[in-house]
Amino acid sequence: KPGEQNLIEPFYSFSAFDFSYQPRRFSPLQGTLTLNLARNFSADVQAEYDTVHSNMRDWSVGATFRQEDLFLSVAYLRLETPESPLMDTHYVMGSAGIGRPRQGWSADFNTALNLRRSHLDHFYCRLNYFTDCLGISLEYINFDIETVREENQIRFALYLKGLGEFG
């Protein structure tokens, strides 16, 4: 909505809830540790420390497996937001994809299961086709986060190499 901060759209980024409860002058400290345990397997630990309130805001652990045109990823995310009990929760997140992004056909999805509510809060899937100079993408996104947001989106995008994305 115009004039409102979009706190849900970057849900699949590291920290979507940094400023969800009040305006701030200082950003939390964020850190990521990635361990490449094998050629096709990695593990991540991410954390965010709130310098204003002197507490850990959120953290996650995850693992990703990649094999040629396939990837699978799973993560556990803990959001700790005492100022907003709605966002104080535990998540299991998963994603998978097949194909080569930016070359031929590919598809991917990700989802977030809210363990506190035993509810699927977010689902995203995308189908792509790319040639040497252009690409098309069709996405379906579902948000269902208690009273904060319930929405379905279907998006189409056209990519032109060297010019950008439209849609």
mmCIF file of C-alpha atoms in Angstrom:
data_model
loop_
_atom_site.group_PDB
_atom_site.id
_atom_site.type_symbol
_atom_site.label_atom_id
_atom_site.label_comp_id
_atom_site.label_asym_id
_atom_site.label_seq_id
_atom_site.Cartn_x
_atom_site.Cartn_y
_atom_site.Cartn_z
ATOM 1 C CA LYS A 1 0.000 0.000 0.000
ATOM 2 C CA PRO A 2 1.296 3.512 -0.698
ATOM 3 C CA GLY A 3 3.064 5.064 2.267
ATOM 4 C CA GLU A 4 3.502 1.748 4.125
ATOM 5 C CA GLN A 5 6.790 -0.067 4.611
ATOM 6 C CA ASN A 6 6.905 -3.421 2.804
ATOM 7 C CA LEU A 7 8.150 -5.817 5.482
ATOM 8 C CA ILE A 8 7.071 -9.079 3.915
ATOM 9 C CA GLU A 9 8.351 -8.915 0.323
ATOM 10 C CA PRO A 10 12.007 -9.536 1.260
ATOM 11 C CA PHE A 11 10.932 -12.573 3.309
ATOM 12 C CA TYR A 12 13.296 -14.879 1.481
ATOM 13 C CA SER A 13 16.249 -12.563 2.052
ATOM 14 C CA PHE A 14 18.354 -12.777 5.207
ATOM 15 C CA SER A 15 16.380 -10.456 7.473
ATOM 16 C CA ALA A 16 12.978 -9.172 6.538
ATOM 17 C CA PHE A 17 12.044 -7.907 9.992
ATOM 18 C CA ASP A 18 14.862 -5.529 10.949
ATOM 19 C CA PHE A 19 12.718 -2.431 11.377
ATOM 20 C CA SER A 20 9.278 -3.960 11.789
ATOM 21 C CA TYR A 21 8.506 -2.544 15.200
ATOM 22 C CA GLN A 22 9.964 0.994 15.335
ATOM 23 C CA PRO A 23 12.062 3.517 13.392
ATOM 24 C CA ARG A 24 15.811 3.138 13.967
ATOM 25 C CA ARG A 25 19.032 5.027 13.457
ATOM 26 C CA PHE A 26 21.326 1.983 13.742
ATOM 27 C CA SER A 27 21.175 -1.253 11.792
ATOM 28 C CA PRO A 28 21.662 -4.584 13.492
ATOM 29 C CA LEU A 29 25.007 -6.321 12.993
ATOM 30 C CA GLN A 30 24.686 -9.206 10.569
ATOM 31 C CA GLY A 31 27.087 -12.052 9.990
ATOM 32 C CA THR A 32 27.213 -15.104 7.766
ATOM 33 C CA LEU A 33 29.535 -18.087 7.946
ATOM 34 C CA THR A 34 29.523 -20.452 4.976
ATOM 35 C CA LEU A 35 31.344 -23.760 5.070
ATOM 36 C CA ASN A 36 31.911 -25.558 1.772
ATOM 37 C CA LEU A 37 32.117 -29.070 3.145
ATOM 38 C CA ALA A 38 32.340 -30.767 -0.258
ATOM 39 C CA ARG A 39 32.265 -29.729 -3.904
ATOM 40 C CA ASN A 40 28.470 -29.910 -3.964
ATOM 41 C CA PHE A 41 27.519 -29.401 -0.294
ATOM 42 C CA SER A 42 27.640 -26.281 1.877
ATOM 43 C CA ALA A 43 26.373 -25.233 5.296
ATOM 44 C CA ASP A 44 25.511 -21.720 6.480
ATOM 45 C CA VAL A 45 25.098 -20.053 9.845
ATOM 46 C CA GLN A 46 23.632 -16.551 9.874
ATOM 47 C CA ALA A 47 22.980 -14.252 12.813
ATOM 48 C CA GLU A 48 21.760 -10.751 13.504
ATOM 49 C CA TYR A 49 22.596 -8.876 16.714
ATOM 50 C CA ASP A 50 20.592 -5.788 17.696
ATOM 51 C CA THR A 51 23.077 -3.151 18.891
ATOM 52 C CA VAL A 52 20.330 -0.889 20.256
ATOM 53 C CA HIS A 53 18.604 -3.509 22.453
ATOM 54 C CA SER A 54 21.703 -5.674 23.030
ATOM 55 C CA ASN A 55 20.115 -8.959 22.003
ATOM 56 C CA MET A 56 20.141 -11.541 19.226
ATOM 57 C CA ARG A 57 17.315 -10.699 16.793
ATOM 58 C CA ASP A 58 17.424 -13.774 14.606
ATOM 59 C CA TRP A 59 19.659 -16.592 13.515
ATOM 60 C CA SER A 60 19.555 -19.505 11.125
ATOM 61 C CA VAL A 61 21.386 -22.655 10.155
ATOM 62 C CA GLY A 62 21.046 -24.245 6.773
ATOM 63 C CA ALA A 63 22.492 -26.647 4.270
ATOM 64 C CA THR A 64 22.526 -26.723 0.470
ATOM 65 C CA PHE A 65 23.215 -29.584 -1.904
ATOM 66 C CA ARG A 66 24.017 -28.888 -5.574
ATOM 67 C CA GLN A 67 24.419 -31.476 -8.324
ATOM 68 C CA GLU A 68 24.701 -30.230 -11.903
ATOM 69 C CA ASP A 69 21.201 -28.909 -12.720
ATOM 70 C CA LEU A 70 19.641 -29.573 -9.297
ATOM 71 C CA PHE A 71 19.789 -27.865 -5.911
ATOM 72 C CA LEU A 72 18.099 -28.642 -2.596
ATOM 73 C CA SER A 73 18.275 -26.459 0.481
ATOM 74 C CA VAL A 74 16.837 -26.630 3.988
ATOM 75 C CA ALA A 75 17.181 -24.191 6.882
ATOM 76 C CA TYR A 76 15.962 -23.521 10.401
ATOM 77 C CA LEU A 77 15.292 -19.853 11.205
ATOM 78 C CA ARG A 78 14.621 -18.375 14.650
ATOM 79 C CA LEU A 79 13.131 -14.872 14.781
ATOM 80 C CA GLU A 80 13.192 -13.242 18.213
ATOM 81 C CA THR A 81 11.151 -10.050 18.311
ATOM 82 C CA PRO A 82 9.823 -9.280 21.803
ATOM 83 C CA GLU A 83 8.302 -6.028 20.544
ATOM 84 C CA SER A 84 6.203 -7.921 17.985
ATOM 85 C CA PRO A 85 5.041 -11.336 19.305
ATOM 86 C CA LEU A 86 3.497 -12.112 15.911
ATOM 87 C CA MET A 87 6.966 -12.196 14.345
ATOM 88 C CA ASP A 88 8.566 -14.092 17.260
ATOM 89 C CA THR A 89 8.625 -17.588 15.841
ATOM 90 C CA HIS A 90 10.515 -20.584 14.497
ATOM 91 C CA TYR A 91 10.615 -21.525 10.807
ATOM 92 C CA VAL A 92 11.715 -24.462 8.731
ATOM 93 C CA MET A 93 12.445 -23.264 5.228
ATOM 94 C CA GLY A 94 13.076 -25.331 2.147
ATOM 95 C CA SER A 95 13.885 -24.677 -1.473
ATOM 96 C CA ALA A 96 14.640 -26.701 -4.566
ATOM 97 C CA GLY A 97 15.391 -26.003 -8.174
ATOM 98 C CA ILE A 98 16.097 -27.781 -11.414
ATOM 99 C CA GLY A 99 17.647 -26.532 -14.634
ATOM 100 C CA ARG A 100 20.246 -23.902 -15.384
ATOM 101 C CA PRO A 101 19.220 -20.368 -14.485
ATOM 102 C CA ARG A 102 19.722 -18.006 -17.427
ATOM 103 C CA GLN A 103 20.096 -20.907 -19.912
ATOM 104 C CA GLY A 104 17.147 -22.957 -21.205
ATOM 105 C CA TRP A 105 14.337 -24.139 -18.949
ATOM 106 C CA SER A 106 14.539 -23.943 -15.161
ATOM 107 C CA ALA A 107 12.147 -24.063 -12.222
ATOM 108 C CA ASP A 108 12.504 -23.396 -8.529
ATOM 109 C CA PHE A 109 10.411 -23.018 -5.400
ATOM 110 C CA ASN A 110 10.809 -22.106 -1.757
ATOM 111 C CA THR A 111 8.540 -22.306 1.234
ATOM 112 C CA ALA A 112 8.502 -21.371 4.914
ATOM 113 C CA LEU A 113 6.711 -23.426 7.544
ATOM 114 C CA ASN A 114 5.900 -21.527 10.726
ATOM 115 C CA LEU A 115 6.480 -24.098 13.483
ATOM 116 C CA ARG A 116 4.700 -22.032 16.151
ATOM 117 C CA ARG A 117 1.479 -22.079 14.129
ATOM 118 C CA SER A 118 2.094 -25.304 12.133
ATOM 119 C CA HIS A 119 1.236 -23.221 9.101
ATOM 120 C CA LEU A 120 2.743 -22.501 5.696
ATOM 121 C CA ASP A 121 3.410 -18.727 5.842
ATOM 122 C CA HIS A 122 5.062 -18.361 2.461
ATOM 123 C CA PHE A 123 5.249 -20.246 -0.823
ATOM 124 C CA TYR A 124 7.035 -19.191 -3.996
ATOM 125 C CA CYS A 125 7.513 -20.994 -7.319
ATOM 126 C CA ARG A 126 8.969 -19.846 -10.623
ATOM 127 C CA LEU A 127 9.299 -21.221 -14.144
ATOM 128 C CA ASN A 128 11.915 -19.681 -16.491
ATOM 129 C CA TYR A 129 13.071 -19.983 -20.069
ATOM 130 C CA PHE A 130 16.196 -18.173 -21.266
ATOM 131 C CA THR A 131 17.949 -17.913 -24.625
ATOM 132 C CA ASP A 132 21.179 -16.085 -25.428
ATOM 133 C CA CYS A 133 19.482 -12.686 -25.602
ATOM 134 C CA LEU A 134 16.120 -12.863 -23.814
ATOM 135 C CA GLY A 135 14.229 -14.722 -21.139
ATOM 136 C CA ILE A 136 10.738 -15.091 -19.716
ATOM 137 C CA SER A 137 9.705 -15.884 -16.176
ATOM 138 C CA LEU A 138 6.385 -16.768 -14.569
ATOM 139 C CA GLU A 139 6.123 -16.631 -10.762
ATOM 140 C CA TYR A 140 3.475 -17.497 -8.195
ATOM 141 C CA ILE A 141 3.858 -16.097 -4.667
ATOM 142 C CA ASN A 142 1.628 -16.762 -1.664
ATOM 143 C CA PHE A 143 1.830 -14.937 1.680
ATOM 144 C CA ASP A 144 -0.404 -16.054 4.555
ATOM 145 C CA ILE A 145 1.002 -14.526 7.737
ATOM 146 C CA GLU A 146 -1.771 -14.362 10.346
ATOM 147 C CA THR A 147 -3.309 -10.879 10.368
ATOM 148 C CA VAL A 148 -0.297 -9.196 8.730
ATOM 149 C CA ARG A 149 -0.791 -10.249 5.136
ATOM 150 C CA GLU A 150 -2.744 -12.754 3.100
ATOM 151 C CA GLU A 151 -2.063 -12.409 -0.584
ATOM 152 C CA ASN A 152 -1.499 -14.329 -3.804
ATOM 153 C CA GLN A 153 0.539 -12.837 -6.639
ATOM 154 C CA ILE A 154 1.179 -14.016 -10.183
ATOM 155 C CA ARG A 155 4.020 -12.244 -11.970
ATOM 156 C CA PHE A 156 5.361 -12.365 -15.491
ATOM 157 C CA ALA A 157 8.713 -10.882 -16.475
ATOM 158 C CA LEU A 158 10.645 -10.409 -19.695
ATOM 159 C CA TYR A 159 14.447 -10.200 -19.524
ATOM 160 C CA LEU A 160 16.471 -8.543 -22.279
ATOM 161 C CA LYS A 161 20.204 -9.201 -22.077
ATOM 162 C CA GLY A 162 22.103 -5.992 -21.425
ATOM 163 C CA LEU A 163 18.918 -3.941 -20.833
ATOM 164 C CA GLY A 164 17.234 -5.439 -17.784
ATOM 165 C CA GLU A 165 13.933 -6.883 -16.636
ATOM 166 C CA PHE A 166 10.402 -5.768 -17.443
ATOM 167 C CA GLY A 167 7.284 -6.951 -15.695
#
